[in-house]
CSV table of C-alpha atoms in Angstrom, one decimal:
chain,number,residue,atom,x,y,z
A,7,MET,CA,92.0,101.1,107.8
A,8,ALA,CA,94.4,99.2,105.6
A,9,PRO,CA,97.9,98.6,107.0
A,10,LYS,CA,100.6,100.8,105.8
A,11,ARG,CA,102.9,99.4,103.2
A,12,GLU,CA,106.5,99.3,104.1
A,13,ARG,CA,108.6,101.8,102.1
A,14,THR,CA,110.7,100.2,99.3
A,15,THR,CA,114.4,101.2,99.4
A,16,ARG,CA,117.7,99.7,98.4
A,17,ALA,CA,118.1,98.2,101.8
A,18,ASN,CA,114.5,96.9,101.7
A,19,PRO,CA,113.7,96.1,98.0
A,20,ASP,CA,110.2,95.1,96.9
A,21,PRO,CA,110.1,91.3,96.7
A,22,THR,CA,107.5,91.4,93.8
A,23,ARG,CA,109.9,93.2,91.5
A,24,THR,CA,113.0,91.6,90.1
A,25,THR,CA,115.4,93.9,88.5
A,26,THR,CA,118.5,91.7,88.3
A,27,ALA,CA,119.2,89.8,85.1
A,28,THR,CA,119.9,86.2,85.3
A,29,GLU,CA,122.5,86.5,82.6
A,30,PRO,CA,124.4,89.5,81.2
A,31,MET,CA,123.2,91.1,77.9
A,32,THR,CA,125.2,90.1,74.8
A,33,GLN,CA,126.7,92.6,72.5
A,34,GLU,CA,124.1,91.7,69.9
A,35,ALA,CA,121.2,92.4,72.2
A,36,ILE,CA,122.7,95.7,73.1
A,37,ASN,CA,123.2,96.6,69.5
A,38,ASN,CA,119.6,95.6,68.7
A,39,LEU,CA,118.3,97.8,71.6
A,40,ILE,CA,120.4,100.8,70.3
A,41,ALA,CA,119.1,100.3,66.7
A,42,GLN,CA,115.5,100.1,68.0
A,43,ARG,CA,115.8,103.3,70.0
A,44,VAL,CA,117.6,105.1,67.1
A,45,THR,CA,114.8,104.1,64.7
A,46,GLU,CA,112.1,105.3,67.2
A,47,ALA,CA,113.9,108.6,67.7
A,48,LEU,CA,114.3,109.2,63.9
A,49,ALA,CA,110.6,108.4,63.3
A,50,LYS,CA,109.7,110.9,66.1
A,51,TYR,CA,112.0,113.5,64.6
A,52,GLU,CA,110.6,113.1,61.1
A,53,THR,CA,107.0,113.5,62.3
A,54,GLN,CA,108.0,116.7,64.2
A,55,ARG,CA,109.9,117.9,61.2
A,56,ASN,CA,107.0,117.3,58.8
A,57,SER,CA,104.6,119.2,61.1
A,58,VAL,CA,106.4,122.5,60.4
A,59,VAL,CA,104.1,125.1,58.9
A,60,ASN,CA,105.6,127.5,56.4
A,61,GLY,CA,109.1,126.8,57.6
A,62,ASP,CA,108.4,128.5,60.9
A,63,THR,CA,108.8,126.1,63.8
A,64,SER,CA,108.8,128.7,66.6
A,65,HIS,CA,105.1,129.3,66.7
A,66,THR,CA,103.6,125.8,66.2
A,67,THR,CA,101.5,124.1,68.8
A,68,ARG,CA,99.7,120.8,69.0
A,69,THR,CA,96.5,122.4,67.9
A,70,GLY,CA,98.0,124.2,64.9
A,71,PRO,CA,100.1,127.3,64.1
A,72,ARG,CA,99.6,130.4,66.1
A,73,LYS,CA,99.0,133.7,64.3
A,74,VAL,CA,101.9,136.1,64.6
A,75,ARG,CA,101.7,139.7,63.8
A,76,PRO,CA,104.4,141.0,61.5
A,77,THR,CA,107.0,143.2,63.1
A,78,ARG,CA,107.0,146.9,62.3
A,79,GLU,CA,109.2,149.8,63.0
A,80,CYS,CA,108.6,151.7,66.2
A,81,THR,CA,109.3,155.4,65.9
A,82,TYR,CA,109.8,157.9,68.7
A,83,LYS,CA,106.4,159.3,68.0
A,84,ASP,CA,104.9,155.8,68.4
A,85,TYR,CA,106.8,155.3,71.6
A,86,LEU,CA,105.4,158.6,73.0
A,87,ASN,CA,101.8,157.5,72.0
A,88,TYR,CA,102.1,154.6,74.5
A,89,ASP,CA,102.5,157.2,77.3
A,90,PRO,CA,105.8,156.2,78.9
A,91,LEU,CA,106.5,156.9,82.5
A,92,LYS,CA,107.4,160.5,83.2
A,93,PHE,CA,110.3,161.1,85.6
A,94,GLU,CA,110.5,164.1,87.8
A,95,GLY,CA,113.9,165.2,89.0
A,96,THR,CA,117.3,164.0,88.1
A,97,GLU,CA,116.9,160.3,88.7
């Protein structure tokens, strides 16, 4: 059986991972990262926006649009045809 690895915590960091930067980020580097992320987010938004079918975004899936039945009026007669619960007494 292999020996158990010691759990990595803040008090006991993993020595193979280095997360501290040797020098702070410059404002230009930060602006470049922000611009890159904004560009990626806009591209993702555009692809999702262009995948809209017939202007209806509520019923689209990855595999294509889902068929939706049109709504119709439900009359009292229709309601009674579905055999609602019958109550006995005053409750």
